[in-house]
């Protein structure tokens, strides 16, 4: 069953029309990648789903409920989580306070359980609970940010470039965690990533967006078979040849 | 007996700190420099004046009402002007200009109200002082004790609320990263509203205390506006507690320097006393552009201890 359904979405910011007739779906225990060159509208798609962009037409259903038109703080209560590309943690708050704020809508008992679960997935954070989040390293910040998206026990999380700016070894760890979320917690993941090769490695399905329109949707293998799409829009010539 | 100059300086600084806190607070939470903040102070002054004259009793009894009325005025401004402009993604400059309009509207309303009090109840509402109604403790006026204790209590309560309550941490989260707060389920509008409520309330309390110390009039709050901006910037516009530091620096310096200059040059210097905080503002912007709260005092002390003497030895 598809948890997230985006139908004929047209959206943007103010008068700026960014996305045209977008149709995207993501199910439980599924990793769906959104790929495309810079400025193609990948982040706008995530912003539109989470109520942060203006929707001109079309509809967004999450878990059977139409969510377009809802403010972000209400969408956060539906079981959908979003990890933005930048400013993903509260830098002036401690790690513990960050986790508590990520579970703002939970009652105290649920909050405690959620923090325990998040820390069991990212045990490294236990050492920094009282440290200001702004002092963490890039990898630790990313782990905290992902832990924060899990605090509300979501059915689906949207990750915007979770590997950006991280060392290769940390990237690998983050990818392993993303797979763990899908396989162990049965969470659906909508992944926007510039590093197309890495994203395709772990994806069950992918979409390629170019200039606000979907030019490809299908399985990663199918995309790699269509060398022209991978080469033109994702700069994956060498990877295609290698395959 | 506490020296009168010290009483004056502490009272002045405490009142400045209380009334400026809200200005800094809403600047941090919503990015708005609220010029109408002075109007909330005036509202507080008139609430206490009206109640004391029409109902009777001690002026301090009416401070909670001054808090509520200041808060209500502040919330009205937020809902009527700031939130609609924020929804339209108006620039902070536009919002600042809009707060000037609200201030002018409030000034008119307060003047009408003062005229009403004067005409109907025959009260000296355009110029009033309530020093006679104040109490004395250890030969110092009650306003000195109340304003100072209020400031201290407020800072302590604020610290605990901001660090140990869910709403308080959410408030800090909204200050740190409003966009992220929104997507983690925090209703940022509600939090902003809360910050405006608190800031208006505090200004109202400061206003309620003012007539016990200086003359109240329809522009009493606005007459402090330049000083409030000065205190906020000197303390550090990004730091809530900086307002207290700024209030004490500005308040003490203005009181003591004016007194010193008065002793040398006579009464002619008194009209120019407002230049002192402006000079402090310029010096702060030159040497500590982020304000007192952002100065690395440890580093400064280290330089003073290690760097200084070794240079002079050579």
XYZ file of C-alpha atoms in Angstrom:
557
model
C 0.000 0.000 0.000
C 1.260 3.470 -0.873
C 1.533 5.735 2.172
C 2.236 8.851 0.144
C 0.504 9.754 -3.100
C 1.218 12.979 -4.967
C -1.192 13.504 -7.856
C -0.806 16.036 -10.682
C 0.997 18.473 -8.413
C 1.690 21.997 -9.651
C 3.513 24.117 -7.087
C 6.110 26.807 -6.489
C 6.763 29.930 -4.481
C 4.491 32.954 -4.967
C 4.250 33.556 -8.687
C 7.167 31.250 -9.458
C 5.879 27.984 -10.903
C 8.479 25.284 -10.153
C 6.790 21.865 -10.429
C 4.529 20.754 -13.278
C 2.094 17.818 -13.072
C 4.145 15.757 -10.669
C 2.985 12.258 -9.744
C 4.985 10.482 -7.045
C 4.202 7.558 -4.758
C 6.008 5.977 -1.843
C 5.006 2.948 0.212
C 5.868 1.530 3.606
C 9.274 -0.157 3.832
C 10.257 1.408 0.541
C 13.094 3.748 -0.382
C 12.145 6.062 -3.227
C 14.807 8.382 -4.642
C 14.125 11.722 -6.256
C 17.025 12.554 -8.532
C 17.821 15.369 -10.891
C 20.226 18.199 -11.631
C 20.559 21.294 -9.447
C 17.530 23.577 -9.529
C 15.239 20.923 -11.002
C 12.694 21.185 -8.171
C 13.563 18.209 -5.937
C 13.566 20.209 -2.698
C 10.452 22.091 -3.835
C 8.690 18.739 -4.114
C 9.515 17.911 -0.488
C 8.597 21.453 0.588
C 5.267 21.146 -1.255
C 4.457 17.862 0.462
C 5.234 19.384 3.857
C 3.232 22.570 3.290
C 6.250 24.837 2.883
C 5.607 25.773 -0.776
C 2.523 27.116 -2.531
C 0.380 24.464 -4.183
C -1.366 25.709 -7.336
C -3.222 22.504 -8.217
C -3.144 18.772 -7.609
C -3.411 16.805 -4.399
C -1.220 15.132 -1.817
C -2.522 12.189 0.179
C -0.702 10.803 3.191
C -1.984 7.642 4.796
C -5.340 8.124 3.062
C -5.799 11.744 4.192
C -5.424 14.770 1.957
C -2.728 16.943 3.517
C -2.312 19.750 1.003
C -3.507 22.983 2.601
C -2.517 21.919 6.107
C 0.143 24.013 7.896
C 3.501 22.262 8.487
C 3.024 21.859 12.236
C -0.190 19.924 11.582
C 1.390 17.806 8.841
C 4.078 16.883 11.375
C 1.314 15.296 13.483
C 0.147 12.995 10.677
C 3.143 10.647 10.810
C 5.256 12.332 8.170
C 8.760 13.603 9.018
C 11.057 15.878 7.064
C 14.811 16.287 7.274
C 15.624 19.531 5.424
C 18.862 20.054 3.563
C 20.129 22.936 5.710
C 19.480 24.108 9.285
C 18.333 20.665 10.333
C 19.096 20.936 14.051
C 18.535 23.547 16.769
C 22.148 24.644 17.174
C 21.609 26.621 20.394
C 19.860 23.750 22.157
C 21.487 20.696 23.721
C 21.256 17.322 21.971
C 18.694 16.193 24.550
C 16.602 19.335 24.004
C 16.791 18.792 20.234
C 15.355 15.309 20.645
C 12.684 16.587 23.019
C 11.645 19.289 20.578
C 11.509 16.780 17.745
C 9.015 14.876 19.890
C 7.153 18.020 20.926
C 3.746 16.521 20.125
C 4.311 13.376 22.240
C 3.302 12.980 25.875
C 6.075 12.543 28.444
C 5.969 8.727 28.453
C 5.989 8.414 24.651
C 8.746 11.011 24.539
C 10.981 9.019 26.878
C 10.421 5.813 24.889
C 11.103 7.616 21.610
C 14.346 9.101 22.924
C 15.461 5.633 24.060
C 14.644 4.187 20.628
C 16.442 7.006 18.798
C 19.503 6.571 21.011
C 19.532 2.825 20.424
C 19.759 3.548 16.696
C 22.395 6.256 17.163
C 24.237 5.304 20.370
C 26.995 7.838 19.695
C 24.540 10.599 20.667
C 24.342 9.272 24.241
C 27.756 10.800 24.917
C 26.647 14.266 23.896
C 23.200 14.599 25.459
C 24.033 17.789 27.381
C 26.277 19.293 24.731
C 25.102 22.139 22.498
C 24.112 20.651 19.142
C 25.955 23.416 17.314
C 29.276 22.014 18.564
C 28.773 18.562 16.987
C 30.739 17.410 13.928
C 29.048 17.138 10.512
C 28.422 13.406 10.844
C 27.131 13.685 14.405
C 24.806 16.504 13.368
C 23.412 14.363 10.570
C 22.853 11.468 12.950
C 21.101 13.792 15.386
C 18.981 15.188 12.553
C 17.914 11.710 11.424
C 17.261 10.695 15.041
C 15.051 13.792 15.329
C 12.995 12.781 12.302
C 12.366 9.400 13.971
C 11.188 10.836 17.287
C 7.536 11.019 16.265
C 7.621 7.373 15.060
C 6.781 8.369 11.491
C 5.370 6.141 8.784
C 7.401 7.991 6.193
C 10.407 10.289 6.321
C 11.619 12.665 3.655
C 15.375 13.159 3.569
C 16.811 16.076 1.602
C 20.416 15.372 0.663
C 21.399 13.539 3.854
C 24.875 12.789 2.463
C 25.789 16.341 1.432
C 29.145 17.502 2.761
C 29.931 14.301 4.646
C 33.115 12.209 4.510
C 32.745 8.944 2.526
C 32.967 6.777 5.658
C 30.182 8.769 7.328
C 28.113 8.608 4.111
C 28.330 4.828 4.227
C 27.194 4.791 7.859
C 24.230 7.049 7.068
C 23.232 4.853 4.119
C 23.362 1.790 6.359
C 21.108 3.559 8.850
C 18.634 4.462 6.091
C 18.464 0.811 5.045
C 18.012 -0.165 8.700
C 15.070 2.236 8.996
C 13.386 0.615 6.018
C 14.094 -2.987 6.971
C 13.761 -2.911 10.756
C 11.303 -0.101 11.425
C 9.349 -0.572 8.161
C 9.477 3.157 7.449
C 8.969 4.540 3.963
C 11.741 6.883 2.825
C 11.568 9.585 0.194
C 15.173 10.433 -0.539
C 16.408 13.479 -2.435
C 20.086 13.089 -3.211
C 22.664 14.708 -5.482
C 24.865 11.638 -5.270
C 22.728 9.620 -7.683
C 24.941 6.530 -7.655
C 24.773 6.214 -3.863
C 21.021 6.834 -3.821
C 20.344 4.250 -6.528
C 22.356 1.641 -4.619
C 19.774 1.553 -1.837
C 16.572 2.591 -3.641
C 13.601 0.431 -4.538
C 12.254 3.001 -6.969
C 13.374 6.321 -8.386
C 12.098 9.411 -10.137
C 14.176 11.820 -12.208
C 12.964 15.415 -12.199
C 14.262 17.896 -14.760
C 13.042 21.519 -14.938
C 10.121 20.687 -12.690
C 8.874 17.707 -14.737
C 9.304 13.994 -14.199
C 11.325 12.562 -17.077
C 11.732 9.084 -15.638
C 10.088 6.869 -13.063
C 10.886 3.253 -12.417
C 13.335 0.900 -10.776
C 17.024 1.852 -10.453
C 18.031 -0.913 -12.885
C 15.691 0.487 -15.503
C 17.213 3.924 -15.072
C 20.722 2.565 -15.476
C 19.607 0.731 -18.601
C 18.403 4.044 -20.025
C 21.906 5.404 -20.239
C 20.874 8.668 -21.912
C 18.777 9.788 -18.920
C 21.456 8.845 -16.405
C 24.162 10.491 -18.496
C 22.300 13.670 -19.458
C 20.690 14.511 -16.175
C 22.625 12.717 -13.473
C 26.178 12.796 -14.834
C 26.450 9.029 -14.403
C 28.261 8.161 -17.620
C 31.115 6.323 -15.959
C 28.807 4.459 -13.601
C 26.633 3.295 -16.493
C 29.647 2.122 -18.431
C 31.025 0.396 -15.358
C 27.779 -1.466 -14.855
C 21.245 54.158 54.407
C 21.670 53.495 50.690
C 23.173 56.504 48.870
C 20.425 58.295 46.862
C 22.546 58.177 43.697
C 22.789 54.410 43.941
C 19.025 54.175 44.556
C 18.421 56.299 41.472
C 20.862 54.340 39.312
C 19.523 50.931 40.346
C 15.874 51.965 39.959
C 16.534 53.521 36.571
C 18.547 50.501 35.370
C 15.980 47.984 36.619
C 13.098 49.801 34.964
C 15.085 50.085 31.738
C 15.873 46.362 31.877
C 12.232 45.363 32.470
C 10.805 47.594 29.770
C 13.480 46.748 27.187
C 13.337 42.996 27.686
C 10.218 42.681 25.529
C 11.718 44.777 22.754
C 14.694 42.406 22.503
C 12.523 39.327 22.967
C 10.197 40.005 20.021
C 13.183 41.117 17.944
C 14.702 37.668 18.517
C 11.522 35.610 18.081
C 9.875 37.437 15.190
C 12.664 39.618 13.798
C 10.629 42.787 14.359
C 11.898 46.015 15.891
C 8.656 47.065 17.532
C 8.511 50.857 17.719
C 5.099 50.590 19.393
C 6.728 48.957 22.435
C 6.686 52.339 24.156
C 2.880 52.395 23.858
C 2.638 49.224 26.003
C 4.624 51.037 28.704
C 2.194 53.957 28.555
C -0.799 51.608 28.725
C 0.633 50.136 31.959
C 1.140 53.609 33.422
C -2.467 54.608 32.683
C -3.907 51.344 34.017
C -2.226 51.914 37.395
C -3.078 55.629 37.394
C -6.748 55.008 36.558
C -7.270 52.188 39.037
C -5.478 53.965 41.878
C -7.576 57.089 41.368
C -10.944 55.497 40.656
C -10.814 52.397 42.853
C -8.199 53.414 45.393
C -5.553 51.379 47.211
C -1.856 50.879 46.624
C -0.580 51.334 43.048
C 1.406 48.072 43.286
C -1.894 46.157 43.578
C -2.681 47.011 39.979
C 0.550 45.739 38.426
C -1.017 42.391 37.398
C -3.721 44.337 35.563
C -1.021 46.497 33.936
C 0.650 43.263 32.802
C -2.585 41.943 31.306
C -3.491 45.179 29.521
C 0.057 45.551 28.141
C -0.128 41.933 26.936
C -3.511 42.406 25.299
C -2.315 45.516 23.450
C 0.767 43.644 22.314
C -1.225 40.615 21.126
C -3.615 42.913 19.225
C -0.651 44.482 17.435
C 0.757 41.058 16.583
C -2.524 39.672 15.258
C -3.591 42.851 13.492
C -0.309 43.858 11.875
C 2.651 41.533 12.317
C 1.145 38.126 11.530
C -0.698 39.262 8.354
C 2.506 40.942 7.151
C 4.550 37.837 7.962
C 2.122 35.714 5.947
C 2.709 38.046 3.020
C 6.458 37.652 3.595
C 6.892 41.389 4.203
C 10.394 42.640 4.886
C 11.437 43.494 8.446
C 11.746 47.152 7.365
C 8.114 47.176 6.289
C 7.111 45.590 9.577
C 9.092 48.216 11.482
C 7.298 50.979 9.591
C 3.953 49.343 10.314
C 4.756 49.320 14.052
C 5.297 53.103 13.823
C 1.729 53.383 12.504
C 0.453 51.291 15.401
C 2.403 53.457 17.832
C 0.853 56.623 16.385
C -2.613 55.071 16.586
C -1.982 54.070 20.209
C -0.702 57.556 20.999
C -3.974 59.015 19.733
C -6.059 56.500 21.667
C -4.105 57.191 24.879
C -4.510 60.954 24.412
C -8.252 60.532 23.904
C -8.388 58.385 27.024
C -6.375 60.943 29.019
C -8.780 63.679 27.864
C -11.712 61.506 28.929
C -10.204 61.021 32.408
C -9.583 64.741 32.694
C -13.025 65.848 31.487
C -15.196 63.239 33.157
C -13.334 62.503 36.396
C -11.357 65.717 36.704
C -8.069 63.810 37.046
C -4.686 65.374 36.110
C -4.219 62.668 33.499
C -1.872 64.563 31.175
C 0.762 64.972 33.851
C 0.714 62.866 36.959
C 3.082 61.406 39.507
C 2.281 58.949 42.302
C 5.429 59.190 44.421
C 3.320 60.126 47.446
C 1.540 56.786 47.297
C 4.796 54.822 47.441
C 6.064 53.171 50.619
C 9.540 53.554 52.133
C 11.777 50.760 53.337
C 15.208 51.366 54.938
C 14.919 54.975 53.841
C 14.683 53.967 50.195
C 11.480 54.305 48.142
C 9.415 51.200 47.419
C 9.941 51.596 43.666
C 13.658 50.962 44.207
C 13.023 47.651 46.010
C 10.150 46.537 43.814
C 11.776 47.285 40.446
C 15.080 45.658 41.424
C 13.448 42.596 43.032
C 11.092 42.262 40.089
C 13.976 42.272 37.624
C 15.921 39.667 39.605
C 12.849 37.456 40.112
C 11.923 37.801 36.469
C 15.382 36.761 35.227
C 15.375 33.715 37.544
C 11.840 32.660 36.560
C 12.625 33.227 32.900
C 15.747 31.067 33.120
C 13.776 28.180 34.650
C 10.895 28.529 32.206
C 13.187 28.649 29.175
C 15.289 25.678 30.274
C 12.966 23.386 32.207
C 9.506 23.667 30.650
C 8.285 22.267 27.351
C 6.904 25.609 26.163
C 10.074 27.412 27.271
C 12.369 25.071 25.342
C 9.989 25.365 22.360
C 10.375 29.130 22.604
C 14.150 28.772 22.473
C 13.777 26.323 19.591
C 11.712 28.878 17.672
C 14.385 31.489 18.317
C 17.159 29.124 17.226
C 15.496 27.821 14.058
C 11.851 28.809 13.405
C 11.593 26.873 10.131
C 12.713 23.636 11.780
C 10.457 24.267 14.779
C 7.520 24.472 12.394
C 8.253 21.103 10.774
C 8.771 19.353 14.091
C 5.175 20.086 15.073
C 5.629 23.279 17.092
C 2.981 25.876 16.315
C 5.311 28.806 15.691
C 2.441 31.328 15.543
C 1.332 30.286 19.025
C 4.898 30.587 20.308
C 5.320 34.007 18.661
C 2.041 35.095 20.196
C 3.311 33.967 23.580
C 6.501 35.996 23.170
C 4.484 39.103 22.251
C 2.178 38.467 25.210
C 5.121 38.296 27.638
C 6.891 41.292 26.118
C 3.766 43.481 26.216
C 3.038 42.386 29.773
C 6.502 43.274 31.007
C 6.349 46.654 29.310
C 2.978 47.159 31.021
C 4.491 46.353 34.427
C 7.400 48.726 33.800
C 4.859 51.365 32.780
C 2.842 50.710 35.922
C 5.944 51.362 38.047
C 7.050 54.491 36.180
C 4.579 57.020 37.710
C 5.926 56.085 41.142
C 9.261 57.456 40.067
C 8.809 59.965 37.234
C 5.969 61.996 35.763
C 3.413 60.050 33.746
C 1.999 61.474 30.506
C 0.601 60.152 27.205
C 4.115 59.962 25.731
C 5.848 58.520 28.804
C 6.574 55.178 27.085
C 7.624 56.716 23.798
C 10.002 59.069 25.607
C 12.019 55.971 26.578
C 11.991 54.468 23.104
C 15.443 55.659 21.986
C 16.889 54.494 25.316
C 15.227 51.105 24.977
C 16.744 50.612 21.529
C 20.078 51.674 22.954
C 19.836 49.183 25.852
C 18.789 46.385 23.509
C 21.669 46.975 21.086
C 24.253 47.552 23.823
C 23.156 44.353 25.591
C 23.185 42.369 22.360
C 20.144 42.021 20.127
C 20.543 38.263 19.843
C 20.817 37.628 23.577
C 17.832 37.772 25.927
C 19.834 38.219 29.135
C 21.978 40.904 27.482
C 19.129 43.342 28.059
C 19.778 43.224 31.804
C 23.471 43.970 31.269
C 22.629 46.731 28.800
C 20.042 48.222 31.154
C 22.516 48.418 34.010
C 25.361 49.807 31.899
C 23.162 52.483 30.344
C 21.252 53.243 33.536
C 24.303 53.498 35.783
C 26.416 55.427 33.306
C 23.685 57.934 32.547
C 22.923 58.539 36.224
C 26.508 58.728 37.439
C 27.998 60.633 34.499
C 25.153 63.170 34.556
C 25.743 63.655 38.251
C 29.479 64.098 37.698
C 28.949 66.582 34.886
C 26.347 68.432 36.963
C 28.907 68.837 39.739
C 31.393 70.333 37.271
C 29.246 72.344 34.841
C 26.013 72.879 36.758
C 22.386 72.347 35.746
C 23.053 73.303 32.092
C 24.188 69.733 31.322
C 20.932 68.035 32.383
C 19.050 68.526 29.057
C 21.955 66.772 27.313
C 21.959 63.690 29.540
C 20.340 61.526 26.825
C 23.516 61.952 24.788
C 25.330 59.674 27.247
C 23.512 56.450 26.298
C 23.958 57.334 22.638
C 27.703 57.646 23.215
C 27.663 54.248 24.944
C 25.796 52.863 21.937
C 28.399 54.210 19.497
C 31.285 52.879 21.612
C 29.635 49.473 21.944
C 29.028 49.235 18.208
C 32.666 50.163 17.596
C 34.290 47.799 20.085
C 31.678 45.062 20.672
C 29.326 45.129 17.674
C 27.393 42.078 18.904
C 26.737 43.674 22.280
C 27.878 43.064 25.843
C 26.415 39.564 26.055
C 28.539 38.371 23.148
C 31.851 39.611 24.507
C 34.225 36.751 25.312
C 34.932 37.830 28.896
C 37.270 34.871 29.561
C 39.432 35.917 26.635
C 39.345 39.537 27.757
C 40.430 38.588 31.274
C 43.202 36.408 29.880
C 44.478 39.305 27.767
C 44.239 41.601 30.788
C 46.151 39.144 32.995
C 48.763 37.744 30.614
C 48.990 40.058 27.605
C 48.991 43.347 29.488
C 51.778 43.018 32.052
C 54.221 41.175 29.738
C 53.984 43.978 27.186
C 54.682 46.601 29.795
C 57.638 44.677 31.223
C 59.390 44.897 27.874
